[in-house]
Amino acid sequence: MAIWHRCLVWVLGWATLAAAACGETIEVASATMGVTGYNAGQAIGTDQFLGWRFELTTGLLVSEVGGHMVAAPDGGVFAAIVRLDALDALPPGFPFADSEVLATAAMTPPVPSDEVFVDLQALLVPGSYALVFGSGLYEGGMTKTGTNAAMVQAGSQDLLEGVSTDSFIAWIGAEQRWRSGIASPTHGMRFVVRGAEVASLADFELDGDVDGGDLSVWGAGFGKTPDAVLTDGDADSDGSVTGSDFLEWQRAFAEAAAPTGAAVPEPVAWVLAAVAALLVASMHALRSSQTAE
């Protein structure tokens, strides 16, 4: 039974949902898109990274990130999604703790300014994050010293509901620290994250419901570590497919199968556990026979 009971991803605090519909791309953004054609803005380079903090209350399968920016001559930047401890927290590390950097990509902004995007794949579970642009790290060899691009700040770009100057952060290389409150309250910077809602982290098939097919995915992926992802059966995003991921599937399956507000009968849990045990045993037996051959 389908559990896509919501068509919108509700974003709290210093972020807002610009547009969303079931089956369509969801856009989480900091500001409206303004007039293009600028040649300057807040500097992005090896000495200064710029970021925007946002929070999600449901899963998001990210497909691309971007914003309104302009490149310096021969300039390029990296984009990174970083996990935060809380919405008002700063990225850990100097400048990052590798374990908290979930995905990166290299991109080359246009000249003059325009909205630009780069493909970036990441599964974000409910929580707090920062989208950061900078230079000198990660893919693409974007290491030209100094300023490589800029985020456009324009009066035509209105901060969206819940977004404030404290939503934006900067890594200041000369000070070796992160700072917040670096944006103008009247001239917004547009950061954008796009992707598809994952209504349940037990939907391993990403087909919009939680059913036996998702249990089969979990069984096939059981034991995979340390690089497991949602489509392997990793519901809690810890990089491994374990019994805790089965429990998440069991909970979501029971919620979908039971009438609203009704308690799930205890025998259901026993049946699900038995099915899971048989599935894992059969998978292990199949792998053993293949190894023997």
mmCIF file of C-alpha atoms in Angstrom:
data_model
loop_
_atom_site.group_PDB
_atom_site.id
_atom_site.type_symbol
_atom_site.label_atom_id
_atom_site.label_comp_id
_atom_site.label_asym_id
_atom_site.label_seq_id
_atom_site.Cartn_x
_atom_site.Cartn_y
_atom_site.Cartn_z
ATOM 1 C CA MET A 1 0.000 0.000 0.000
ATOM 2 C CA ALA A 2 1.302 3.439 -0.901
ATOM 3 C CA ILE A 3 2.617 5.665 1.874
ATOM 4 C CA TRP A 4 3.177 8.784 -0.246
ATOM 5 C CA HIS A 5 0.703 10.622 1.929
ATOM 6 C CA ARG A 6 2.421 13.990 1.433
ATOM 7 C CA CYS A 7 3.224 15.734 -1.828
ATOM 8 C CA LEU A 8 5.367 18.457 -0.257
ATOM 9 C CA VAL A 9 8.652 18.516 1.605
ATOM 10 C CA TRP A 10 8.147 20.971 4.458
ATOM 11 C CA VAL A 11 11.366 22.836 5.215
ATOM 12 C CA LEU A 12 11.796 24.541 8.580
ATOM 13 C CA GLY A 13 13.839 27.388 9.979
ATOM 14 C CA TRP A 14 16.326 29.013 7.647
ATOM 15 C CA ALA A 15 15.083 27.432 4.467
ATOM 16 C CA THR A 16 11.907 27.250 2.478
ATOM 17 C CA LEU A 17 10.295 25.174 -0.189
ATOM 18 C CA ALA A 18 10.143 27.041 -3.487
ATOM 19 C CA ALA A 19 8.110 24.474 -5.432
ATOM 20 C CA ALA A 20 7.136 20.839 -5.126
ATOM 21 C CA ALA A 21 4.706 18.224 -6.335
ATOM 22 C CA CYS A 22 4.597 14.436 -6.146
ATOM 23 C CA GLY A 23 6.632 12.974 -8.996
ATOM 24 C CA GLU A 24 8.220 16.330 -9.818
ATOM 25 C CA THR A 25 11.474 18.016 -8.892
ATOM 26 C CA ILE A 26 11.509 19.640 -5.458
ATOM 27 C CA GLU A 27 13.437 22.879 -5.122
ATOM 28 C CA VAL A 28 14.708 24.078 -1.749
ATOM 29 C CA ALA A 29 16.083 27.613 -2.066
ATOM 30 C CA SER A 30 17.285 30.580 -0.029
ATOM 31 C CA ALA A 31 15.961 33.401 -2.242
ATOM 32 C CA THR A 32 14.014 34.134 -5.390
ATOM 33 C CA MET A 33 15.881 34.362 -8.689
ATOM 34 C CA GLY A 34 16.692 37.942 -9.652
ATOM 35 C CA VAL A 35 18.068 39.894 -12.578
ATOM 36 C CA THR A 36 21.060 38.282 -14.324
ATOM 37 C CA GLY A 37 24.096 39.875 -15.960
ATOM 38 C CA TYR A 38 26.141 40.873 -12.894
ATOM 39 C CA ASN A 39 29.945 40.757 -12.841
ATOM 40 C CA ALA A 40 30.482 40.905 -9.072
ATOM 41 C CA GLY A 41 29.150 39.670 -5.747
ATOM 42 C CA GLN A 42 30.264 37.929 -2.548
ATOM 43 C CA ALA A 43 33.650 36.361 -3.332
ATOM 44 C CA ILE A 44 34.136 32.592 -3.543
ATOM 45 C CA GLY A 45 37.707 31.334 -3.679
ATOM 46 C CA THR A 46 40.491 29.483 -1.949
ATOM 47 C CA ASP A 47 40.418 31.991 0.923
ATOM 48 C CA GLN A 48 36.648 32.243 1.351
ATOM 49 C CA PHE A 49 33.886 29.654 1.022
ATOM 50 C CA LEU A 50 30.220 30.656 1.099
ATOM 51 C CA GLY A 51 27.405 28.485 2.436
ATOM 52 C CA TRP A 52 23.716 28.400 3.282
ATOM 53 C CA ARG A 53 22.138 26.402 6.120
ATOM 54 C CA PHE A 54 18.830 24.572 5.715
ATOM 55 C CA GLU A 55 16.789 21.866 7.427
ATOM 56 C CA LEU A 56 14.606 19.026 6.113
ATOM 57 C CA THR A 57 11.858 17.132 7.894
ATOM 58 C CA THR A 58 11.658 14.320 5.333
ATOM 59 C CA GLY A 59 14.138 12.525 3.095
ATOM 60 C CA LEU A 60 15.409 14.199 -0.081
ATOM 61 C CA LEU A 61 17.210 12.417 -2.921
ATOM 62 C CA VAL A 62 19.327 15.287 -4.263
ATOM 63 C CA SER A 63 19.997 15.416 -8.007
ATOM 64 C CA GLU A 64 21.578 18.861 -8.486
ATOM 65 C CA VAL A 65 22.652 22.006 -6.661
ATOM 66 C CA GLY A 66 23.402 25.515 -7.812
ATOM 67 C CA GLY A 67 22.591 29.170 -7.504
ATOM 68 C CA HIS A 68 22.980 32.605 -9.040
ATOM 69 C CA MET A 69 26.694 33.240 -9.486
ATOM 70 C CA VAL A 70 29.389 34.583 -11.771
ATOM 71 C CA ALA A 71 32.888 33.253 -12.488
ATOM 72 C CA ALA A 72 36.171 35.133 -12.293
ATOM 73 C CA PRO A 73 38.562 34.673 -15.270
ATOM 74 C CA ASP A 74 39.581 30.995 -15.478
ATOM 75 C CA GLY A 75 37.651 30.378 -12.283
ATOM 76 C CA GLY A 76 35.778 27.344 -11.048
ATOM 77 C CA VAL A 77 34.329 26.197 -7.747
ATOM 78 C CA PHE A 78 33.318 23.103 -5.846
ATOM 79 C CA ALA A 79 29.864 22.491 -4.439
ATOM 80 C CA ALA A 80 29.526 20.462 -1.232
ATOM 81 C CA ILE A 81 26.658 19.333 0.971
ATOM 82 C CA VAL A 82 27.770 19.162 4.594
ATOM 83 C CA ARG A 83 25.885 17.622 7.507
ATOM 84 C CA LEU A 84 25.371 19.913 10.534
ATOM 85 C CA ASP A 85 24.624 19.036 14.154
ATOM 86 C CA ALA A 86 21.851 21.642 14.276
ATOM 87 C CA LEU A 87 20.391 24.408 12.151
ATOM 88 C CA ASP A 88 22.414 27.065 13.990
ATOM 89 C CA ALA A 89 25.634 25.004 13.958
ATOM 90 C CA LEU A 90 28.714 25.620 11.816
ATOM 91 C CA PRO A 91 30.469 22.896 9.795
ATOM 92 C CA PRO A 92 32.931 20.964 11.964
ATOM 93 C CA GLY A 93 36.610 20.962 11.002
ATOM 94 C CA PHE A 94 39.086 23.318 9.350
ATOM 95 C CA PRO A 95 37.254 23.829 7.073
ATOM 96 C CA PHE A 96 35.485 20.443 6.988
ATOM 97 C CA ALA A 97 35.445 17.127 8.803
ATOM 98 C CA ASP A 98 35.547 14.596 5.952
ATOM 99 C CA SER A 99 32.963 12.392 7.655
ATOM 100 C CA GLU A 100 30.395 15.211 7.470
ATOM 101 C CA VAL A 101 30.878 16.013 3.762
ATOM 102 C CA LEU A 102 28.151 13.970 2.069
ATOM 103 C CA ALA A 103 28.751 14.822 -1.603
ATOM 104 C CA THR A 104 30.825 17.174 -3.765
ATOM 105 C CA ALA A 105 30.983 18.265 -7.400
ATOM 106 C CA ALA A 106 32.993 20.693 -9.538
ATOM 107 C CA MET A 107 31.312 23.438 -11.539
ATOM 108 C CA THR A 108 32.175 26.457 -13.670
ATOM 109 C CA PRO A 109 29.862 29.468 -13.232
ATOM 110 C CA PRO A 110 29.004 31.652 -16.250
ATOM 111 C CA VAL A 111 30.149 35.169 -17.181
ATOM 112 C CA PRO A 112 28.210 37.412 -16.717
ATOM 113 C CA SER A 113 26.066 36.047 -13.905
ATOM 114 C CA ASP A 114 23.224 33.589 -14.342
ATOM 115 C CA GLU A 115 21.640 30.677 -12.536
ATOM 116 C CA VAL A 116 23.806 27.573 -12.895
ATOM 117 C CA PHE A 117 23.487 23.971 -11.672
ATOM 118 C CA VAL A 118 25.707 20.915 -11.379
ATOM 119 C CA ASP A 119 24.729 17.264 -10.972
ATOM 120 C CA LEU A 120 25.271 16.108 -7.393
ATOM 121 C CA GLN A 121 23.882 12.876 -5.959
ATOM 122 C CA ALA A 122 23.125 12.590 -2.242
ATOM 123 C CA LEU A 123 20.440 11.135 -0.008
ATOM 124 C CA LEU A 124 19.565 13.532 2.805
ATOM 125 C CA VAL A 125 17.664 12.149 5.762
ATOM 126 C CA PRO A 126 15.695 14.572 7.952
ATOM 127 C CA GLY A 127 18.146 16.950 9.614
ATOM 128 C CA SER A 128 20.291 20.059 9.179
ATOM 129 C CA TYR A 129 22.717 20.711 6.315
ATOM 130 C CA ALA A 130 24.771 23.378 4.563
ATOM 131 C CA LEU A 131 25.278 23.867 0.829
ATOM 132 C CA VAL A 132 28.784 25.320 0.428
ATOM 133 C CA PHE A 133 30.645 26.730 -2.584
ATOM 134 C CA GLY A 134 34.427 27.238 -2.523
ATOM 135 C CA SER A 135 37.708 26.590 -4.351
ATOM 136 C CA GLY A 136 40.876 24.610 -3.760
ATOM 137 C CA LEU A 137 39.283 21.331 -2.620
ATOM 138 C CA TYR A 138 37.673 18.238 -4.142
ATOM 139 C CA GLU A 139 37.080 17.484 -7.808
ATOM 140 C CA GLY A 140 38.189 19.335 -10.879
ATOM 141 C CA GLY A 141 41.501 20.816 -9.744
ATOM 142 C CA MET A 142 39.881 24.171 -9.018
ATOM 143 C CA THR A 143 42.937 25.436 -7.157
ATOM 144 C CA LYS A 144 43.636 28.859 -8.689
ATOM 145 C CA THR A 145 44.632 30.979 -5.702
ATOM 146 C CA GLY A 146 42.322 33.809 -4.758
ATOM 147 C CA THR A 147 38.812 34.579 -6.003
ATOM 148 C CA ASN A 148 37.357 32.141 -8.527
ATOM 149 C CA ALA A 149 33.692 33.174 -8.540
ATOM 150 C CA ALA A 150 31.068 35.172 -6.660
ATOM 151 C CA MET A 151 27.535 34.684 -5.369
ATOM 152 C CA VAL A 152 25.373 37.490 -6.701
ATOM 153 C CA GLN A 153 23.706 39.684 -4.060
ATOM 154 C CA ALA A 154 20.825 41.563 -5.641
ATOM 155 C CA GLY A 155 17.915 43.628 -4.437
ATOM 156 C CA SER A 156 15.751 41.721 -6.925
ATOM 157 C CA GLN A 157 16.410 38.474 -5.000
ATOM 158 C CA ASP A 158 14.058 38.353 -2.031
ATOM 159 C CA LEU A 159 14.958 36.093 0.872
ATOM 160 C CA LEU A 160 12.299 33.410 1.141
ATOM 161 C CA GLU A 161 10.177 32.888 4.228
ATOM 162 C CA GLY A 162 12.238 31.880 7.256
ATOM 163 C CA VAL A 163 15.572 32.819 5.657
ATOM 164 C CA SER A 164 17.663 35.521 7.353
ATOM 165 C CA THR A 165 21.192 36.882 7.204
ATOM 166 C CA ASP A 166 22.141 34.227 9.778
ATOM 167 C CA SER A 167 21.197 31.532 7.271
ATOM 168 C CA PHE A 168 24.422 32.281 5.379
ATOM 169 C CA ILE A 169 27.914 31.315 6.522
ATOM 170 C CA ALA A 170 31.477 31.828 5.322
ATOM 171 C CA TRP A 171 34.788 30.073 5.870
ATOM 172 C CA ILE A 172 37.403 32.806 6.267
ATOM 173 C CA GLY A 173 40.775 31.303 5.388
ATOM 174 C CA ALA A 174 42.821 34.098 6.942
ATOM 175 C CA GLU A 175 41.068 33.538 10.276
ATOM 176 C CA GLN A 176 40.764 29.749 9.945
ATOM 177 C CA ARG A 177 37.173 29.832 11.165
ATOM 178 C CA TRP A 178 33.536 29.841 10.083
ATOM 179 C CA ARG A 179 31.354 32.920 10.512
ATOM 180 C CA SER A 180 27.611 33.482 10.163
ATOM 181 C CA GLY A 181 25.524 36.542 9.342
ATOM 182 C CA ILE A 182 27.546 37.449 6.263
ATOM 183 C CA ALA A 183 24.676 38.403 3.924
ATOM 184 C CA SER A 184 22.693 41.577 3.348
ATOM 185 C CA PRO A 185 19.098 41.591 4.680
ATOM 186 C CA THR A 186 17.920 43.418 1.545
ATOM 187 C CA HIS A 187 20.108 41.817 -1.153
ATOM 188 C CA GLY A 188 19.628 38.064 -1.140
ATOM 189 C CA MET A 189 21.975 35.320 -2.345
ATOM 190 C CA ARG A 190 20.288 32.436 -4.157
ATOM 191 C CA PHE A 191 21.431 28.924 -3.179
ATOM 192 C CA VAL A 192 19.387 26.002 -4.543
ATOM 193 C CA VAL A 193 19.097 22.261 -3.800
ATOM 194 C CA ARG A 194 16.929 20.154 -6.132
ATOM 195 C CA GLY A 195 15.822 16.553 -5.889
ATOM 196 C CA ALA A 196 12.953 14.179 -5.206
ATOM 197 C CA GLU A 197 11.157 13.542 -1.936
ATOM 198 C CA VAL A 198 11.763 10.219 -0.222
ATOM 199 C CA ALA A 199 8.618 9.925 1.871
ATOM 200 C CA SER A 200 9.919 6.817 3.655
ATOM 201 C CA LEU A 201 13.527 5.798 4.204
ATOM 202 C CA ALA A 202 12.328 2.190 3.979
ATOM 203 C CA ASP A 203 11.332 2.692 0.328
ATOM 204 C CA PHE A 204 14.506 1.031 -0.942
ATOM 205 C CA GLU A 205 13.099 0.702 -4.473
ATOM 206 C CA LEU A 206 12.233 4.429 -4.586
ATOM 207 C CA ASP A 207 8.885 3.585 -6.161
ATOM 208 C CA GLY A 208 6.701 5.480 -3.690
ATOM 209 C CA ASP A 209 5.588 2.652 -1.392
ATOM 210 C CA VAL A 210 6.930 0.205 1.183
ATOM 211 C CA ASP A 211 6.206 -3.423 0.340
ATOM 212 C CA GLY A 212 7.738 -6.849 -0.169
ATOM 213 C CA GLY A 213 9.939 -5.565 -2.961
ATOM 214 C CA ASP A 214 11.739 -3.308 -0.501
ATOM 215 C CA LEU A 215 12.203 -6.268 1.851
ATOM 216 C CA SER A 216 13.822 -8.177 -1.021
ATOM 217 C CA VAL A 217 16.214 -5.272 -1.592
ATOM 218 C CA TRP A 218 17.136 -5.288 2.103
ATOM 219 C CA GLY A 219 17.684 -9.051 2.043
ATOM 220 C CA ALA A 220 19.923 -8.850 -1.024
ATOM 221 C CA GLY A 221 21.977 -6.076 0.562
ATOM 222 C CA PHE A 222 22.118 -7.534 4.080
ATOM 223 C CA GLY A 223 25.670 -7.409 5.408
ATOM 224 C CA LYS A 224 26.944 -4.841 2.926
ATOM 225 C CA THR A 225 29.319 -2.352 4.556
ATOM 226 C CA PRO A 226 30.749 0.290 4.678
ATOM 227 C CA ASP A 227 29.455 1.947 1.498
ATOM 228 C CA ALA A 228 25.813 0.865 1.496
ATOM 229 C CA VAL A 229 23.176 3.373 0.395
ATOM 230 C CA LEU A 230 19.387 3.564 0.521
ATOM 231 C CA THR A 231 18.920 1.435 -2.600
ATOM 232 C CA ASP A 232 20.997 -1.329 -0.948
ATOM 233 C CA GLY A 233 18.642 -1.392 2.048
ATOM 234 C CA ASP A 234 20.412 1.131 4.306
ATOM 235 C CA ALA A 235 17.511 3.001 5.920
ATOM 236 C CA ASP A 236 19.473 4.789 8.650
ATOM 237 C CA SER A 237 22.285 6.071 6.382
ATOM 238 C CA ASP A 238 25.081 4.546 8.464
ATOM 239 C CA GLY A 239 26.729 2.891 5.454
ATOM 240 C CA SER A 240 25.728 -0.655 6.463
ATOM 241 C CA VAL A 241 22.721 -2.903 5.842
ATOM 242 C CA THR A 242 21.817 -4.454 9.199
ATOM 243 C CA GLY A 243 18.921 -5.533 11.369
ATOM 244 C CA SER A 244 18.164 -1.931 12.310
ATOM 245 C CA ASP A 245 17.329 -1.228 8.666
ATOM 246 C CA PHE A 246 14.928 -4.172 8.677
ATOM 247 C CA LEU A 247 13.239 -2.713 11.766
ATOM 248 C CA GLU A 248 12.738 0.565 9.892
ATOM 249 C CA TRP A 249 11.194 -1.355 6.977
ATOM 250 C CA GLN A 250 8.995 -3.321 9.403
ATOM 251 C CA ARG A 251 7.736 -0.132 11.068
ATOM 252 C CA ALA A 252 6.990 1.594 7.754
ATOM 253 C CA PHE A 253 5.343 -1.501 6.270
ATOM 254 C CA ALA A 254 3.124 -1.937 9.326
ATOM 255 C CA GLU A 255 2.115 1.741 9.266
ATOM 256 C CA ALA A 256 1.181 1.482 5.605
ATOM 257 C CA ALA A 257 -0.768 -1.738 6.080
ATOM 258 C CA ALA A 258 -2.678 -0.766 9.226
ATOM 259 C CA PRO A 259 -5.738 1.532 9.283
ATOM 260 C CA THR A 260 -4.949 5.059 10.439
ATOM 261 C CA GLY A 261 -4.574 5.132 14.202
ATOM 262 C CA ALA A 262 -4.975 1.369 14.592
ATOM 263 C CA ALA A 263 -2.471 -0.677 16.560
ATOM 264 C CA VAL A 264 -0.423 -3.176 14.577
ATOM 265 C CA PRO A 265 -1.269 -6.726 15.743
ATOM 266 C CA GLU A 266 1.648 -8.427 17.456
ATOM 267 C CA PRO A 267 1.545 -11.494 15.141
ATOM 268 C CA VAL A 268 2.388 -9.210 12.213
ATOM 269 C CA ALA A 269 5.797 -8.501 13.717
ATOM 270 C CA TRP A 270 6.458 -12.237 14.117
ATOM 271 C CA VAL A 271 5.489 -12.897 10.514
ATOM 272 C CA LEU A 272 7.690 -10.089 9.224
ATOM 273 C CA ALA A 273 10.637 -11.249 11.305
ATOM 274 C CA ALA A 274 10.208 -14.815 10.050
ATOM 275 C CA VAL A 275 10.041 -13.653 6.435
ATOM 276 C CA ALA A 276 13.169 -11.560 6.918
ATOM 277 C CA ALA A 277 15.059 -14.445 8.530
ATOM 278 C CA LEU A 278 14.115 -16.818 5.710
ATOM 279 C CA LEU A 279 15.080 -14.233 3.112
ATOM 280 C CA VAL A 280 18.494 -13.598 4.657
ATOM 281 C CA ALA A 281 19.125 -17.338 5.034
ATOM 282 C CA SER A 282 18.267 -17.947 1.391
ATOM 283 C CA MET A 283 20.516 -15.104 0.275
ATOM 284 C CA HIS A 284 23.427 -16.464 2.298
ATOM 285 C CA ALA A 285 22.824 -19.962 0.948
ATOM 286 C CA LEU A 286 22.805 -18.650 -2.612
ATOM 287 C CA ARG A 287 26.044 -16.742 -2.062
ATOM 288 C CA SER A 288 27.673 -19.820 -0.502
ATOM 289 C CA SER A 289 26.688 -22.011 -3.455
ATOM 290 C CA GLN A 290 27.997 -19.440 -5.914
ATOM 291 C CA THR A 291 31.300 -19.283 -4.007
ATOM 292 C CA ALA A 292 31.586 -23.076 -4.002
ATOM 293 C CA GLU A 293 31.129 -23.173 -7.757
#
